[in-house]
mmCIF file of C-alpha atoms in Angstrom:
data_model
loop_
_atom_site.group_PDB
_atom_site.id
_atom_site.type_symbol
_atom_site.label_atom_id
_atom_site.label_comp_id
_atom_site.label_asym_id
_atom_site.label_seq_id
_atom_site.Cartn_x
_atom_site.Cartn_y
_atom_site.Cartn_z
ATOM 1 C CA UNK A 1 7.555 47.244 -28.051
ATOM 2 C CA UNK A 2 5.255 46.132 -25.055
ATOM 3 C CA UNK A 3 5.900 42.990 -23.651
ATOM 4 C CA UNK A 4 4.089 41.919 -20.187
ATOM 5 C CA UNK A 5 4.262 43.779 -17.244
ATOM 6 C CA UNK A 6 2.836 43.049 -14.149
ATOM 7 C CA UNK A 7 2.001 45.109 -10.865
ATOM 8 C CA UNK A 8 1.953 43.923 -7.364
ATOM 9 C CA UNK A 9 0.277 45.861 -4.650
ATOM 10 C CA UNK A 10 1.576 44.661 -1.641
ATOM 11 C CA UNK A 11 0.141 45.829 2.122
ATOM 12 C CA UNK A 12 0.658 44.634 5.264
ATOM 13 C CA UNK A 13 -2.214 41.742 5.312
ATOM 14 C CA UNK A 14 -2.008 40.855 1.081
ATOM 15 C CA UNK A 15 -0.408 40.803 -1.872
ATOM 16 C CA UNK A 16 -2.465 41.686 -5.457
ATOM 17 C CA UNK A 17 -0.681 40.922 -8.490
ATOM 18 C CA UNK A 18 -1.983 42.181 -12.026
ATOM 19 C CA UNK A 19 -0.706 41.420 -15.281
ATOM 20 C CA UNK A 20 -0.759 43.291 -18.309
ATOM 21 C CA UNK A 21 0.126 42.006 -22.143
ATOM 22 C CA UNK A 22 -0.347 43.545 -25.556
ATOM 23 C CA UNK A 23 -1.523 41.533 -28.525
ATOM 24 C CA UNK A 24 -3.792 42.085 -31.288
ATOM 25 C CA UNK A 25 -3.711 45.963 -31.579
ATOM 26 C CA UNK A 26 -4.857 45.659 -27.620
ATOM 27 C CA UNK A 27 -4.297 45.661 -24.390
ATOM 28 C CA UNK A 28 -5.282 42.803 -22.180
ATOM 29 C CA UNK A 29 -5.499 42.066 -18.729
ATOM 30 C CA UNK A 30 -3.911 38.702 -18.113
ATOM 31 C CA UNK A 31 -4.319 37.863 -14.422
ATOM 32 C CA UNK A 32 -5.763 39.323 -11.523
ATOM 33 C CA UNK A 33 -5.241 37.569 -8.217
ATOM 34 C CA UNK A 34 -4.611 38.161 -4.632
ATOM 35 C CA UNK A 35 -3.205 36.384 -1.733
ATOM 36 C CA UNK A 36 -3.147 37.083 2.504
ATOM 37 C CA UNK A 37 0.315 36.666 3.635
ATOM 38 C CA UNK A 38 1.260 33.699 6.183
ATOM 39 C CA UNK A 39 1.953 36.643 8.756
ATOM 40 C CA UNK A 40 1.494 40.685 8.359
ATOM 41 C CA UNK A 41 4.087 42.169 6.705
ATOM 42 C CA UNK A 42 6.307 45.219 7.951
ATOM 43 C CA UNK A 43 8.626 47.346 6.105
ATOM 44 C CA UNK A 44 10.853 47.456 9.409
ATOM 45 C CA UNK A 45 11.411 43.555 9.448
ATOM 46 C CA UNK A 46 14.915 42.237 8.539
ATOM 47 C CA UNK A 47 15.214 41.784 4.683
ATOM 48 C CA UNK A 48 15.057 38.017 5.146
ATOM 49 C CA UNK A 49 11.626 38.092 6.675
ATOM 50 C CA UNK A 50 10.883 40.614 4.029
ATOM 51 C CA UNK A 51 11.384 38.463 1.142
ATOM 52 C CA UNK A 52 10.118 35.310 2.921
ATOM 53 C CA UNK A 53 6.863 36.589 3.200
ATOM 54 C CA UNK A 54 6.997 38.110 -0.065
ATOM 55 C CA UNK A 55 8.121 34.920 -1.767
ATOM 56 C CA UNK A 56 5.797 33.186 0.101
ATOM 57 C CA UNK A 57 2.274 35.122 -1.022
ATOM 58 C CA UNK A 58 3.656 35.520 -4.835
ATOM 59 C CA UNK A 59 4.185 31.783 -4.906
ATOM 60 C CA UNK A 60 0.886 30.909 -3.871
ATOM 61 C CA UNK A 61 -0.466 33.000 -6.888
ATOM 62 C CA UNK A 62 1.861 31.715 -9.894
ATOM 63 C CA UNK A 63 1.125 28.461 -8.833
ATOM 64 C CA UNK A 64 -2.478 29.277 -10.193
ATOM 65 C CA UNK A 65 -1.198 31.184 -12.943
ATOM 66 C CA UNK A 66 2.322 30.950 -13.654
ATOM 67 C CA UNK A 67 3.745 34.788 -14.412
ATOM 68 C CA UNK A 68 4.614 35.246 -18.181
ATOM 69 C CA UNK A 69 5.752 38.955 -17.296
ATOM 70 C CA UNK A 70 8.990 39.464 -16.975
ATOM 71 C CA UNK A 71 9.040 43.006 -15.494
ATOM 72 C CA UNK A 72 7.536 43.940 -12.041
ATOM 73 C CA UNK A 73 6.635 47.568 -10.392
ATOM 74 C CA UNK A 74 5.148 47.809 -6.978
ATOM 75 C CA UNK A 75 2.620 49.970 -5.511
ATOM 76 C CA UNK A 76 3.250 50.202 -1.470
ATOM 77 C CA UNK A 77 0.729 51.761 1.187
ATOM 78 C CA UNK A 78 0.799 55.141 3.009
ATOM 79 C CA UNK A 79 2.306 53.765 6.164
ATOM 80 C CA UNK A 80 5.528 52.484 4.198
ATOM 81 C CA UNK A 81 6.231 55.668 3.463
ATOM 82 C CA UNK A 82 7.497 58.954 5.186
ATOM 83 C CA UNK A 83 4.456 61.619 3.812
ATOM 84 C CA UNK A 84 5.186 65.142 4.151
ATOM 85 C CA UNK A 85 4.961 68.883 2.677
ATOM 86 C CA UNK A 86 7.444 71.633 3.177
ATOM 87 C CA UNK A 87 8.543 74.521 1.364
ATOM 88 C CA UNK A 88 11.885 74.734 -0.296
ATOM 89 C CA UNK A 89 14.331 76.971 -1.845
ATOM 90 C CA UNK A 90 14.312 76.465 -5.975
ATOM 91 C CA UNK A 91 17.717 78.026 -6.510
ATOM 92 C CA UNK A 92 19.193 74.413 -4.769
ATOM 93 C CA UNK A 93 20.153 71.659 -7.032
ATOM 94 C CA UNK A 94 18.468 68.083 -6.581
ATOM 95 C CA UNK A 95 20.852 66.953 -4.519
ATOM 96 C CA UNK A 96 21.243 69.981 -2.445
ATOM 97 C CA UNK A 97 17.165 70.106 -2.287
ATOM 98 C CA UNK A 98 17.287 66.374 -1.289
ATOM 99 C CA UNK A 99 20.111 67.230 1.505
ATOM 100 C CA UNK A 100 16.922 69.387 3.083
ATOM 101 C CA UNK A 101 14.555 66.878 2.190
ATOM 102 C CA UNK A 102 16.603 64.710 4.635
ATOM 103 C CA UNK A 103 17.094 67.135 7.544
ATOM 104 C CA UNK A 104 13.036 67.510 7.395
ATOM 105 C CA UNK A 105 12.700 63.914 8.036
ATOM 106 C CA UNK A 106 15.012 64.297 11.073
ATOM 107 C CA UNK A 107 13.068 66.731 12.406
ATOM 108 C CA UNK A 108 9.411 65.237 11.483
ATOM 109 C CA UNK A 109 10.557 61.225 12.078
ATOM 110 C CA UNK A 110 13.244 61.306 14.853
ATOM 111 C CA UNK A 111 13.627 57.968 15.124
ATOM 112 C CA UNK A 112 13.896 57.539 11.659
ATOM 113 C CA UNK A 113 17.581 57.432 10.000
ATOM 114 C CA UNK A 114 17.133 60.559 7.573
ATOM 115 C CA UNK A 115 19.870 58.728 5.681
ATOM 116 C CA UNK A 116 17.983 55.460 4.718
ATOM 117 C CA UNK A 117 15.007 56.785 2.396
ATOM 118 C CA UNK A 118 14.524 57.172 -1.634
ATOM 119 C CA UNK A 119 12.975 60.362 -1.732
ATOM 120 C CA UNK A 120 10.305 61.508 -4.647
ATOM 121 C CA UNK A 121 9.068 65.101 -4.319
ATOM 122 C CA UNK A 122 6.653 66.784 -6.377
ATOM 123 C CA UNK A 123 6.354 70.768 -6.639
ATOM 124 C CA UNK A 124 3.042 72.057 -6.210
ATOM 125 C CA UNK A 125 3.913 75.532 -7.892
ATOM 126 C CA UNK A 126 3.527 73.014 -11.339
ATOM 127 C CA UNK A 127 0.181 73.351 -10.762
ATOM 128 C CA UNK A 128 -1.928 77.055 -11.437
ATOM 129 C CA UNK A 129 -3.868 76.754 -8.173
ATOM 130 C CA UNK A 130 -0.615 77.134 -5.890
ATOM 131 C CA UNK A 131 2.010 78.909 -6.516
ATOM 132 C CA UNK A 132 3.687 78.564 -3.122
ATOM 133 C CA UNK A 133 7.338 77.158 -3.378
ATOM 134 C CA UNK A 134 6.623 74.321 -1.307
ATOM 135 C CA UNK A 135 7.060 70.425 -2.373
ATOM 136 C CA UNK A 136 5.378 67.155 -1.538
ATOM 137 C CA UNK A 137 7.874 64.017 -0.134
ATOM 138 C CA UNK A 138 7.251 61.276 -0.218
ATOM 139 C CA UNK A 139 10.079 58.987 1.160
ATOM 140 C CA UNK A 140 10.558 55.230 1.495
ATOM 141 C CA UNK A 141 13.003 52.978 3.299
ATOM 142 C CA UNK A 142 16.157 52.213 1.008
ATOM 143 C CA UNK A 143 16.236 48.698 2.954
ATOM 144 C CA UNK A 144 12.535 48.292 2.036
ATOM 145 C CA UNK A 145 13.227 48.951 -1.793
ATOM 146 C CA UNK A 146 16.498 46.831 -1.222
ATOM 147 C CA UNK A 147 14.694 43.951 -0.195
ATOM 148 C CA UNK A 148 12.197 44.169 -3.241
ATOM 149 C CA UNK A 149 14.693 44.661 -5.815
ATOM 150 C CA UNK A 150 16.510 41.151 -4.397
ATOM 151 C CA UNK A 151 13.094 39.043 -4.483
ATOM 152 C CA UNK A 152 12.952 40.319 -8.059
ATOM 153 C CA UNK A 153 16.158 39.294 -8.860
ATOM 154 C CA UNK A 154 15.812 35.776 -6.904
ATOM 155 C CA UNK A 155 12.801 35.367 -9.077
ATOM 156 C CA UNK A 156 14.519 36.328 -12.628
ATOM 157 C CA UNK A 157 12.497 39.724 -12.788
ATOM 158 C CA UNK A 158 13.594 43.096 -13.712
ATOM 159 C CA UNK A 159 12.160 46.097 -11.123
ATOM 160 C CA UNK A 160 10.821 48.880 -12.783
ATOM 161 C CA UNK A 161 9.085 51.112 -10.007
ATOM 162 C CA UNK A 162 8.143 51.389 -7.138
ATOM 163 C CA UNK A 163 5.154 53.921 -5.873
ATOM 164 C CA UNK A 164 2.936 55.257 -3.552
ATOM 165 C CA UNK A 165 -0.182 53.258 -3.846
ATOM 166 C CA UNK A 166 -2.648 56.696 -4.243
ATOM 167 C CA UNK A 167 -0.130 57.702 -6.659
ATOM 168 C CA UNK A 168 -0.057 54.628 -8.853
ATOM 169 C CA UNK A 169 -4.256 54.595 -8.439
ATOM 170 C CA UNK A 170 -4.307 58.556 -9.839
ATOM 171 C CA UNK A 171 -3.091 56.819 -13.399
ATOM 172 C CA UNK A 172 -6.957 56.907 -13.697
ATOM 173 C CA UNK A 173 -7.338 60.654 -13.547
ATOM 174 C CA UNK A 174 -5.027 60.951 -16.837
ATOM 175 C CA UNK A 175 -5.738 58.225 -19.025
ATOM 176 C CA UNK A 176 -7.709 60.481 -21.687
ATOM 177 C CA UNK A 177 -4.046 62.330 -22.066
ATOM 178 C CA UNK A 178 -4.620 66.012 -23.339
ATOM 179 C CA UNK A 179 -8.354 66.116 -22.466
ATOM 180 C CA UNK A 180 -7.960 66.363 -19.058
ATOM 181 C CA UNK A 181 -4.798 68.685 -18.896
ATOM 182 C CA UNK A 182 -6.905 71.214 -17.482
ATOM 183 C CA UNK A 183 -9.293 69.418 -14.976
ATOM 184 C CA UNK A 184 -9.235 69.895 -11.058
ATOM 185 C CA UNK A 185 -9.959 66.521 -10.159
ATOM 186 C CA UNK A 186 -9.790 64.939 -6.545
ATOM 187 C CA UNK A 187 -9.229 61.318 -5.403
ATOM 188 C CA UNK A 188 -9.603 59.646 -2.321
ATOM 189 C CA UNK A 189 -7.579 55.903 -1.329
ATOM 190 C CA UNK A 190 -9.332 54.274 1.309
ATOM 191 C CA UNK A 191 -6.712 51.581 2.966
ATOM 192 C CA UNK A 192 -7.272 49.831 6.114
ATOM 193 C CA UNK A 193 -4.480 52.098 8.315
ATOM 194 C CA UNK A 194 -3.770 55.028 6.410
ATOM 195 C CA UNK A 195 -6.086 56.439 3.695
ATOM 196 C CA UNK A 196 -5.290 59.607 1.725
ATOM 197 C CA UNK A 197 -6.864 62.416 -0.185
ATOM 198 C CA UNK A 198 -5.365 63.945 -3.521
ATOM 199 C CA UNK A 199 -5.911 66.685 -5.624
ATOM 200 C CA UNK A 200 -4.850 67.154 -8.516
ATOM 201 C CA UNK A 201 -4.589 69.761 -11.543
ATOM 202 C CA UNK A 202 -4.733 67.599 -14.665
ATOM 203 C CA UNK A 203 -1.249 65.460 -13.864
ATOM 204 C CA UNK A 204 0.040 67.670 -11.542
ATOM 205 C CA UNK A 205 -0.850 66.785 -7.447
ATOM 206 C CA UNK A 206 -0.675 69.913 -5.569
ATOM 207 C CA UNK A 207 -2.605 68.523 -1.990
ATOM 208 C CA UNK A 208 -2.381 65.451 -0.344
ATOM 209 C CA UNK A 209 -3.267 64.634 2.945
ATOM 210 C CA UNK A 210 -2.607 61.012 4.979
ATOM 211 C CA UNK A 211 -5.804 60.286 7.104
ATOM 212 C CA UNK A 212 -6.239 57.860 9.530
ATOM 213 C CA UNK A 213 -8.556 54.931 8.761
ATOM 214 C CA UNK A 214 -8.473 53.619 11.988
ATOM 215 C CA UNK A 215 -9.930 56.578 13.597
ATOM 216 C CA UNK A 216 -13.487 56.451 14.639
ATOM 217 C CA UNK A 217 -13.941 60.287 13.272
ATOM 218 C CA UNK A 218 -12.668 59.596 9.524
ATOM 219 C CA UNK A 219 -15.812 61.845 8.249
ATOM 220 C CA UNK A 220 -14.086 64.977 10.293
ATOM 221 C CA UNK A 221 -10.630 64.270 8.964
ATOM 222 C CA UNK A 222 -12.134 64.193 5.840
ATOM 223 C CA UNK A 223 -14.095 67.377 6.665
ATOM 224 C CA UNK A 224 -10.676 69.055 7.886
ATOM 225 C CA UNK A 225 -9.316 67.880 4.594
ATOM 226 C CA UNK A 226 -11.941 69.184 2.295
ATOM 227 C CA UNK A 227 -12.073 72.830 4.403
ATOM 228 C CA UNK A 228 -8.299 73.349 3.625
ATOM 229 C CA UNK A 229 -9.253 73.321 -0.153
ATOM 230 C CA UNK A 230 -11.100 76.850 0.894
ATOM 231 C CA UNK A 231 -7.367 77.647 1.396
ATOM 232 C CA UNK A 232 -6.889 77.720 -2.207
ATOM 233 C CA UNK A 233 -10.266 78.788 -3.292
ATOM 234 C CA UNK A 234 -11.664 75.514 -4.032
ATOM 235 C CA UNK A 235 -15.520 73.932 -3.152
ATOM 236 C CA UNK A 236 -16.216 70.667 -3.835
ATOM 237 C CA UNK A 237 -18.189 72.230 -6.323
ATOM 238 C CA UNK A 238 -15.223 73.179 -8.316
ATOM 239 C CA UNK A 239 -13.565 69.568 -9.436
ATOM 240 C CA UNK A 240 -14.281 68.248 -12.815
ATOM 241 C CA UNK A 241 -13.804 64.492 -11.584
ATOM 242 C CA UNK A 242 -13.867 63.043 -7.899
ATOM 243 C CA UNK A 243 -12.507 59.121 -7.941
ATOM 244 C CA UNK A 244 -12.562 56.801 -5.242
ATOM 245 C CA UNK A 245 -10.233 53.676 -4.908
ATOM 246 C CA UNK A 246 -9.825 51.526 -2.037
ATOM 247 C CA UNK A 247 -8.924 48.327 -0.271
ATOM 248 C CA UNK A 248 -12.630 46.301 0.371
ATOM 249 C CA UNK A 249 -14.845 49.264 0.718
ATOM 250 C CA UNK A 250 -18.210 48.135 2.351
ATOM 251 C CA UNK A 251 -21.464 49.085 1.058
ATOM 252 C CA UNK A 252 -22.555 50.884 3.951
ATOM 253 C CA UNK A 253 -18.830 52.729 3.986
ATOM 254 C CA UNK A 254 -19.276 53.493 0.164
ATOM 255 C CA UNK A 255 -22.539 55.140 0.395
ATOM 256 C CA UNK A 256 -21.533 56.917 3.516
ATOM 257 C CA UNK A 257 -18.431 58.386 1.421
ATOM 258 C CA UNK A 258 -21.245 59.409 -1.626
ATOM 259 C CA UNK A 259 -23.615 61.263 0.850
ATOM 260 C CA UNK A 260 -20.095 63.037 1.923
ATOM 261 C CA UNK A 261 -19.091 64.212 -1.478
ATOM 262 C CA UNK A 262 -22.193 64.268 -3.284
ATOM 263 C CA UNK A 263 -23.730 62.404 -6.295
ATOM 264 C CA UNK A 264 -20.290 63.351 -8.071
ATOM 265 C CA UNK A 265 -18.044 60.568 -6.535
ATOM 266 C CA UNK A 266 -16.927 57.720 -8.987
ATOM 267 C CA UNK A 267 -15.703 54.200 -8.321
ATOM 268 C CA UNK A 268 -13.155 53.629 -10.494
ATOM 269 C CA UNK A 269 -13.116 50.429 -12.212
ATOM 270 C CA UNK A 270 -9.334 49.508 -13.415
ATOM 271 C CA UNK A 271 -10.286 47.114 -16.277
ATOM 272 C CA UNK A 272 -12.804 49.122 -17.938
ATOM 273 C CA UNK A 273 -10.606 49.523 -20.887
ATOM 274 C CA UNK A 274 -8.560 45.989 -21.228
ATOM 275 C CA UNK A 275 -9.549 43.400 -22.684
ATOM 276 C CA UNK A 276 -9.764 39.871 -21.212
ATOM 277 C CA UNK A 277 -10.894 35.886 -21.423
ATOM 278 C CA UNK A 278 -13.839 34.439 -20.045
ATOM 279 C CA UNK A 279 -12.386 33.127 -17.091
ATOM 280 C CA UNK A 280 -10.791 36.447 -15.879
ATOM 281 C CA UNK A 281 -14.234 37.643 -16.676
ATOM 282 C CA UNK A 282 -15.817 35.145 -14.499
ATOM 283 C CA UNK A 283 -13.060 35.595 -11.621
ATOM 284 C CA UNK A 284 -14.918 37.092 -8.183
ATOM 285 C CA UNK A 285 -11.947 39.510 -8.352
ATOM 286 C CA UNK A 286 -12.784 41.195 -11.430
ATOM 287 C CA UNK A 287 -16.304 41.100 -11.231
ATOM 288 C CA UNK A 288 -16.702 42.220 -7.265
ATOM 289 C CA UNK A 289 -13.485 43.589 -6.131
ATOM 290 C CA UNK A 290 -12.271 45.563 -9.096
ATOM 291 C CA UNK A 291 -11.577 49.346 -7.107
ATOM 292 C CA UNK A 292 -9.295 47.398 -4.406
ATOM 293 C CA UNK A 293 -7.291 46.534 -8.050
ATOM 294 C CA UNK A 294 -6.085 50.334 -8.905
ATOM 295 C CA UNK A 295 -2.963 50.561 -7.164
ATOM 296 C CA UNK A 296 -1.693 47.130 -8.788
ATOM 297 C CA UNK A 297 -3.238 48.121 -12.354
ATOM 298 C CA UNK A 298 -1.866 51.695 -12.327
ATOM 299 C CA UNK A 299 1.436 50.346 -11.651
ATOM 300 C CA UNK A 300 1.021 47.654 -14.280
ATOM 301 C CA UNK A 301 0.011 50.335 -16.938
ATOM 302 C CA UNK A 302 3.333 52.819 -15.543
ATOM 303 C CA UNK A 303 4.807 51.960 -18.783
ATOM 304 C CA UNK A 304 2.035 51.744 -21.193
#
């Protein structure tokens, strides 16, 4: 039986919260809210400071509407991860494979303690587009995960998942299940610091590139990322879907992205398939900022 589940998208500047329930044979959006942190959140802060900032923002939201969910999952931005693609030997068992990835972390990010990361990897040869033995690696600091877990314990919450915000948002590529299994899709996640582009074969990502959102030449970076697809014999015209997720997109920037990708660019509304009440229907975040809640909603529906 489905019980209420909350999704939190945690960024350097704010906390976004979604709560989903199941009643009357339908999934309901019970809450959508966000608040700005008292000070910028950095994954390198000591545990006590991480929890203090997180608690302050969380309290501001639940004072307006208490959380009914007992389980919660978090999505985190690209700059809270070490993300890279490397070849791997498929003869290695999982433990040895992760040791190989840790060695890569020590080489690519020499200022980081390679032993202090939880590692998730995606094998790109699971797709029918790329067949080389390479993996996209997402590594998150164990200290950050420990702080989030301690925060949950202190608030009598059970932590279910922690994932990358773009990967969490990609849930909206696959809500139709089998219908999308053979589709080649592209998604763009726009964030304040490090945006990203992801290419999927059904539910399997086979390309992921982080972009520098602060660059004055972000469209040059997008062009470089898209040109890389030529190596896989793909062009923008080959995609069944091109979806956009993002944080506080301006109309001007959104129009520039539409011009870049063409008319096929879809702006995702993560609330489309969720019922809700009149209070939330009139919430400006629900009506005007829906696209910025793809990560929080995507991680909230992870157990649906």
